[in-house]
Each structure stands twice: as structure tokens, then as C-alpha cells.
mmCIF file of C-alpha atoms in Angstrom:
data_model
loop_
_atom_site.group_PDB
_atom_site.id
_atom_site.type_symbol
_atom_site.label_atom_id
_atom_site.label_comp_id
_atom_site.label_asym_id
_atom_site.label_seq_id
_atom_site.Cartn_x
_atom_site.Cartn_y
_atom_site.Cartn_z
ATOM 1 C CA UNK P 151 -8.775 15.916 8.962
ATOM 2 C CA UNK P 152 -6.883 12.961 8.079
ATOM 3 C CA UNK P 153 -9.114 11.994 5.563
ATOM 4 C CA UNK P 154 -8.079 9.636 2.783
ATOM 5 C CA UNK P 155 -7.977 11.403 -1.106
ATOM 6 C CA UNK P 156 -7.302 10.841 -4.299
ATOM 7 C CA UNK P 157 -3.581 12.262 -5.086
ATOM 8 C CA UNK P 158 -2.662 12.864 -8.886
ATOM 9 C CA UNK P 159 0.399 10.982 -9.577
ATOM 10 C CA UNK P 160 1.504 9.991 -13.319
ATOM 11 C CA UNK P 161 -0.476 6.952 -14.542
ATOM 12 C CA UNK P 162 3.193 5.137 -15.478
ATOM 13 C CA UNK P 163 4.363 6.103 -11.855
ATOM 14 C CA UNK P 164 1.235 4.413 -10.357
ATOM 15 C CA UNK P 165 1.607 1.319 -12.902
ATOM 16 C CA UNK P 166 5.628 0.931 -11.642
ATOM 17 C CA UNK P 167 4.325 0.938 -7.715
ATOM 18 C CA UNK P 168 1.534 -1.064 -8.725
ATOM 19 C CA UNK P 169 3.386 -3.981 -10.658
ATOM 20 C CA UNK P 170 4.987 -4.258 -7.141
ATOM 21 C CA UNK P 171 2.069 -4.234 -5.629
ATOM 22 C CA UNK P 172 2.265 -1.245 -3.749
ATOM 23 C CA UNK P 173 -0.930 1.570 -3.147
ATOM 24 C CA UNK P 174 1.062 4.477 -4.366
ATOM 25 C CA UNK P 175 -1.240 6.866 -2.656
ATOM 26 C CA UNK P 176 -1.577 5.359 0.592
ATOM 27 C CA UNK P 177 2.094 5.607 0.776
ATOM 28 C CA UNK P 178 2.825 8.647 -0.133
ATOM 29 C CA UNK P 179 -0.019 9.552 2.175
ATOM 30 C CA UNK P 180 1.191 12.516 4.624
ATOM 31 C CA UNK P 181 1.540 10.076 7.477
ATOM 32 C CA UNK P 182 0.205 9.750 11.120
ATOM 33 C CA UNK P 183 1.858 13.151 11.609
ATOM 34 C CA UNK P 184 0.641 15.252 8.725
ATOM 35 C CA UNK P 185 -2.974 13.327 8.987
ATOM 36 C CA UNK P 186 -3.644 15.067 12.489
ATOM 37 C CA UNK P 187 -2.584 18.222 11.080
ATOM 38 C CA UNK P 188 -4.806 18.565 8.348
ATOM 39 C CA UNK P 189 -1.980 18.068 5.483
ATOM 40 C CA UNK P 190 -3.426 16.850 2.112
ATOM 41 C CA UNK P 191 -1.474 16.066 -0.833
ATOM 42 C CA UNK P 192 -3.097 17.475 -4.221
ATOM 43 C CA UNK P 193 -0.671 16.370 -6.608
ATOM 44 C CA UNK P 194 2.425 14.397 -6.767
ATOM 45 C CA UNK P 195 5.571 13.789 -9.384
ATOM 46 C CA UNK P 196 9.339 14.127 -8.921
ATOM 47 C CA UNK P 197 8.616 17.547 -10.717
ATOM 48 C CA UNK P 198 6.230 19.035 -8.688
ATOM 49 C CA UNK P 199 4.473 18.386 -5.121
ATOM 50 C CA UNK P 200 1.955 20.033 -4.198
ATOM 51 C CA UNK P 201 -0.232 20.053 -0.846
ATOM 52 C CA UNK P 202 -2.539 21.946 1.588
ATOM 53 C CA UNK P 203 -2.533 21.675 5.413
ATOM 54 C CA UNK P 204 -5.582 24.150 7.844
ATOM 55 C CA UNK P 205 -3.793 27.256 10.172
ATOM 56 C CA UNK P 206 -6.296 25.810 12.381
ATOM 57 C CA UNK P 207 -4.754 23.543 14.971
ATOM 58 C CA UNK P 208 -1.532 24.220 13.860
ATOM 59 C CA UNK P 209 -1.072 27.175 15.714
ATOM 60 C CA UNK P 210 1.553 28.477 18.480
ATOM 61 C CA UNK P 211 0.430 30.482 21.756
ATOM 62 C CA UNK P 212 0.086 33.632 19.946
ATOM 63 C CA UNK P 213 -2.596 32.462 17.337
ATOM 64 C CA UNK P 214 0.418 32.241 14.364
ATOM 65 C CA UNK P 215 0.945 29.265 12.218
ATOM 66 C CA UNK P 216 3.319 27.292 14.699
ATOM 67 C CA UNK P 217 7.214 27.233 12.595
ATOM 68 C CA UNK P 218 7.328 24.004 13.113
ATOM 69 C CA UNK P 219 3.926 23.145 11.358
ATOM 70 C CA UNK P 220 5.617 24.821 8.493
ATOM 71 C CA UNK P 221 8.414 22.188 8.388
ATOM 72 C CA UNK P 222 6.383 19.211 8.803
ATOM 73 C CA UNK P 223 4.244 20.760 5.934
ATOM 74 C CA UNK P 224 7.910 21.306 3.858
ATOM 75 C CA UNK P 225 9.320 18.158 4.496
ATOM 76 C CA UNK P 226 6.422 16.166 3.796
ATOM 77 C CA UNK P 227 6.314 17.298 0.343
ATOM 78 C CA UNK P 228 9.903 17.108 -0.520
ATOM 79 C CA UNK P 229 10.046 13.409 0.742
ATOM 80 C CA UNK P 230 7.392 12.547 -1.691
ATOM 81 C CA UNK P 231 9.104 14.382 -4.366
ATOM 82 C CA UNK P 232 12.305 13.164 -3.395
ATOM 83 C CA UNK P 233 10.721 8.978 -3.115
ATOM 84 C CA UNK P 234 9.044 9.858 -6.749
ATOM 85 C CA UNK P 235 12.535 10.986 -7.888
ATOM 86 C CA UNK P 236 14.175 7.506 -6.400
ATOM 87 C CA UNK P 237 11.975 5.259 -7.910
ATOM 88 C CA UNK P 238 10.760 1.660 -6.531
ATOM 89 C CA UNK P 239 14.639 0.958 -5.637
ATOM 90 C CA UNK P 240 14.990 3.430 -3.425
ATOM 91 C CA UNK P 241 13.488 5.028 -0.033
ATOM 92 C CA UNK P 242 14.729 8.758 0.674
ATOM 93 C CA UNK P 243 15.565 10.157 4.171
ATOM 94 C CA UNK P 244 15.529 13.205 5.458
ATOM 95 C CA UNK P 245 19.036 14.633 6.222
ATOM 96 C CA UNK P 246 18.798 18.755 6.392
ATOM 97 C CA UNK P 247 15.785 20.875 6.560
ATOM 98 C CA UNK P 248 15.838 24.468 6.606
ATOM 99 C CA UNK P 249 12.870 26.765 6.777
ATOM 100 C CA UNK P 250 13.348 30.699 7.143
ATOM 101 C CA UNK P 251 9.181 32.043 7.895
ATOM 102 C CA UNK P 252 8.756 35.500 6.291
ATOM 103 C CA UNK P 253 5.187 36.319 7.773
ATOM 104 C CA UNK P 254 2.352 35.331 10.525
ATOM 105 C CA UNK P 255 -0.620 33.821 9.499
ATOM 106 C CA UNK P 256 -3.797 33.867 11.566
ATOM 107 C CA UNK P 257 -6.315 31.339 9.351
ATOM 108 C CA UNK P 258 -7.155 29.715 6.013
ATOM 109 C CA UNK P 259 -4.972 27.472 4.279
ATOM 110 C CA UNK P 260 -1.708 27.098 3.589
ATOM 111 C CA UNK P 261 -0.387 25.389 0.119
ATOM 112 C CA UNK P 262 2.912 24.314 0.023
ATOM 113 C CA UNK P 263 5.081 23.432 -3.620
ATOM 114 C CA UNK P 264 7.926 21.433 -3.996
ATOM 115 C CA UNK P 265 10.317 21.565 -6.984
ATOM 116 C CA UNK P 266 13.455 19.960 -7.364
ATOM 117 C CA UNK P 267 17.000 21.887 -7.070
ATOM 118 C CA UNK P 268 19.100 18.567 -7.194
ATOM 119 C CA UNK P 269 17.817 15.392 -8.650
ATOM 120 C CA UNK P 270 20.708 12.781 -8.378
ATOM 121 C CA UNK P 271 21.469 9.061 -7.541
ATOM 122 C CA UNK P 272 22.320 9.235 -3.791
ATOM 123 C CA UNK P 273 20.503 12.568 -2.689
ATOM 124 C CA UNK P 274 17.732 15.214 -3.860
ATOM 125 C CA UNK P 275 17.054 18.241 -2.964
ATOM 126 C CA UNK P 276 13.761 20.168 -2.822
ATOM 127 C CA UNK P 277 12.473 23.765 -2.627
ATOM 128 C CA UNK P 278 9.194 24.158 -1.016
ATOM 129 C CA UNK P 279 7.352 27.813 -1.081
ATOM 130 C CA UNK P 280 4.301 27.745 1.467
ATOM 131 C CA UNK P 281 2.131 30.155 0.681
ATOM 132 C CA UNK P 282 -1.253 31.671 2.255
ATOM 133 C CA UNK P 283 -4.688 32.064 0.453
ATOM 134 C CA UNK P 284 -3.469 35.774 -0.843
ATOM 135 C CA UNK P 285 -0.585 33.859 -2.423
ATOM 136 C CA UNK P 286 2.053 35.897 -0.200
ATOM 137 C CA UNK P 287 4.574 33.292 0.670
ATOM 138 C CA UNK P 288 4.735 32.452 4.280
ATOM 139 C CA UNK P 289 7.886 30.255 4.290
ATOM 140 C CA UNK P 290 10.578 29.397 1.961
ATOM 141 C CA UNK P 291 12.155 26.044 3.235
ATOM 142 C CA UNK P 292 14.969 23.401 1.338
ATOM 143 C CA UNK P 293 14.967 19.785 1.963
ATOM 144 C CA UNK P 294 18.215 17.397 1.282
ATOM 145 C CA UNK P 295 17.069 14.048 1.569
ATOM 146 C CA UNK P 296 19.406 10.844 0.518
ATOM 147 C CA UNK P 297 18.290 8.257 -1.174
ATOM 148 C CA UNK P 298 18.771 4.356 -0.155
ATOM 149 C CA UNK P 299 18.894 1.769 -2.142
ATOM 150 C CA UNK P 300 15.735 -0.658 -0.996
ATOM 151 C CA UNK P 301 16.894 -3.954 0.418
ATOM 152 C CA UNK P 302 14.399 -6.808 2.272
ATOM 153 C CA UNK P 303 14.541 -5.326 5.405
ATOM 154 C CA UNK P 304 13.958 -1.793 4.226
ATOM 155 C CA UNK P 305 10.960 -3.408 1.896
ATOM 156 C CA UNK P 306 9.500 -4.522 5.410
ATOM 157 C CA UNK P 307 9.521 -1.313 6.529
ATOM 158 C CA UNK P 308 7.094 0.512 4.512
ATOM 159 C CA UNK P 309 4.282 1.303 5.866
ATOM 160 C CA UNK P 310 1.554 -1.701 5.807
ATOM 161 C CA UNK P 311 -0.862 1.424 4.077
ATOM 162 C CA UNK P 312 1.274 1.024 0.888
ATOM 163 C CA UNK P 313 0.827 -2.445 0.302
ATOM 164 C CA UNK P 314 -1.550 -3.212 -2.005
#
């Protein structure tokens, strides 16, 4: 868990990050957060997110996949979508998550997908279908996140992982 891996990202988007000398990867990591719970990102373009995160350890009292696991899982992948979609200028923020769960799941892994619904200057919006290893979907979940324009301050705030 936690693990650093390689994450497939467009070779121009990784030459953009990189002219700014930025480790694309590390930052679009899944964070302290997703790290100890397992989440790994597989792919990654302003298209199409896609990542995995265990059942185990991310369970509630009953032995289910914990809701809330879900929406860390959800909103981790339409950040990165929605940061791919901003470009280098801008950072995106969360503003509205919703995740409606449609069934329990006990182990395995979960893989989660993120596609764009919105794609515009100030805000994006994501769809992300988690699904379990029998491909029956487990959660259906939207993320609107807006997108900031980068200034110094906001440069200084990305995580020390991304700089190159």
C-alpha cells in the first residue's frame, strides 16, 4: 500500500509539467489519504482516469466497502482529471461530490473511471463508475471541481512530491 507506480499520462502532458519542472506523477499521486488506502492510479488524461484501491481496510463495521472509501476513491480521480483538464495554469478544487452506492462489497478490488461531463474554463465536472472485479458497478458518483488560476502563492502550495 502506498507504493509509488508508474501512471500513464500523455507524453506531451508529461513534457508541459516537465518544462516546469514538475514530477507529473508524483503529483497526481493519490495523496497521503488515498496512499493508506491502497488507491493506485493506472492511467491518467483529462479524458479518462482510471484507478484501483483494495476492499481490504477500507471497510465499515459490517465487513462492506465503507461509503466513504468510495468517495475518496471518486474524488481522487476526478481531481486528476479535472487538474489534467486545467492545465499548468490552473489547480482544481473540489466543490460538490455526490456518490449514490448501488451494492455491498465484501473483497477484491475496486476500479474506479472518470470521464468528463463538463470540461470548461472555471469548472469541470467528472463521472466516476466504481466497479467490483465482476464488473457490476458498486457506485456511481459526480465530481464539480473549479478550477483556479495558479498564482505564486498557489505555486508554493503544491505538494513538494511534484517538484521535480
Amino acid at each position: 500500500m502506498g507504493e509509488q507506480q508508474h501512471v500513464k499520462f500523455p507524453q506531451e502532458v508529461i513534457d508541459e509539467y516537465a518544462a516546469l519542472g514538475v514530477d507529473l506523477p508524483a503529483l497526481f499521486s493519490a495523496g497521503h489519504l488515498g496512499n493508506r488506502m491502497g488507491v493506485q492510479i493506472v492511467e491518467a488524461s483529462a479524458e479518462k482516469v482510471v484507478g484501483t484501491m483494495p476492499v481490504e481496510g477500507n471497510t465499515q463495521p459490517y465487513g462492506l466497502l465503507h461509503g466513504g472509501a468510495s468517495a475518496v476513491l471518486a474524488e481522487t480521480l476526478g481531481s486528476i482529471g479535472s487538474m489534467l483538464h486545467g492545465g499548468v495554469s490552473k489547480i482544481a478544487v473540489g466543490v460538490d461530490l455526490n456518490c449514490t452506492h448501488h451494492r455491498g462489497v465484501r473483497s477484491g478490488l475496486v476500479t474506479g473511471v472518470a470521464t468528463p461531463v463538463h470540461r470548461g474554463r472555471s469548472t469541470a465536472t467528472y463521472e466516476i463508475v466504481i466497479t467490483d472485479e465482476q464488473d457490476k458497478r458498486v457506485c456511481s458518483a459526480r465530481l464539480t471541481c473549479l478550477l483556479r488560476e495558479v498564482d505564486a502563492k498557489a505555486a508554493d502550495d503544491l505538494p513538494s512530491a511534484g517538484r521535480a
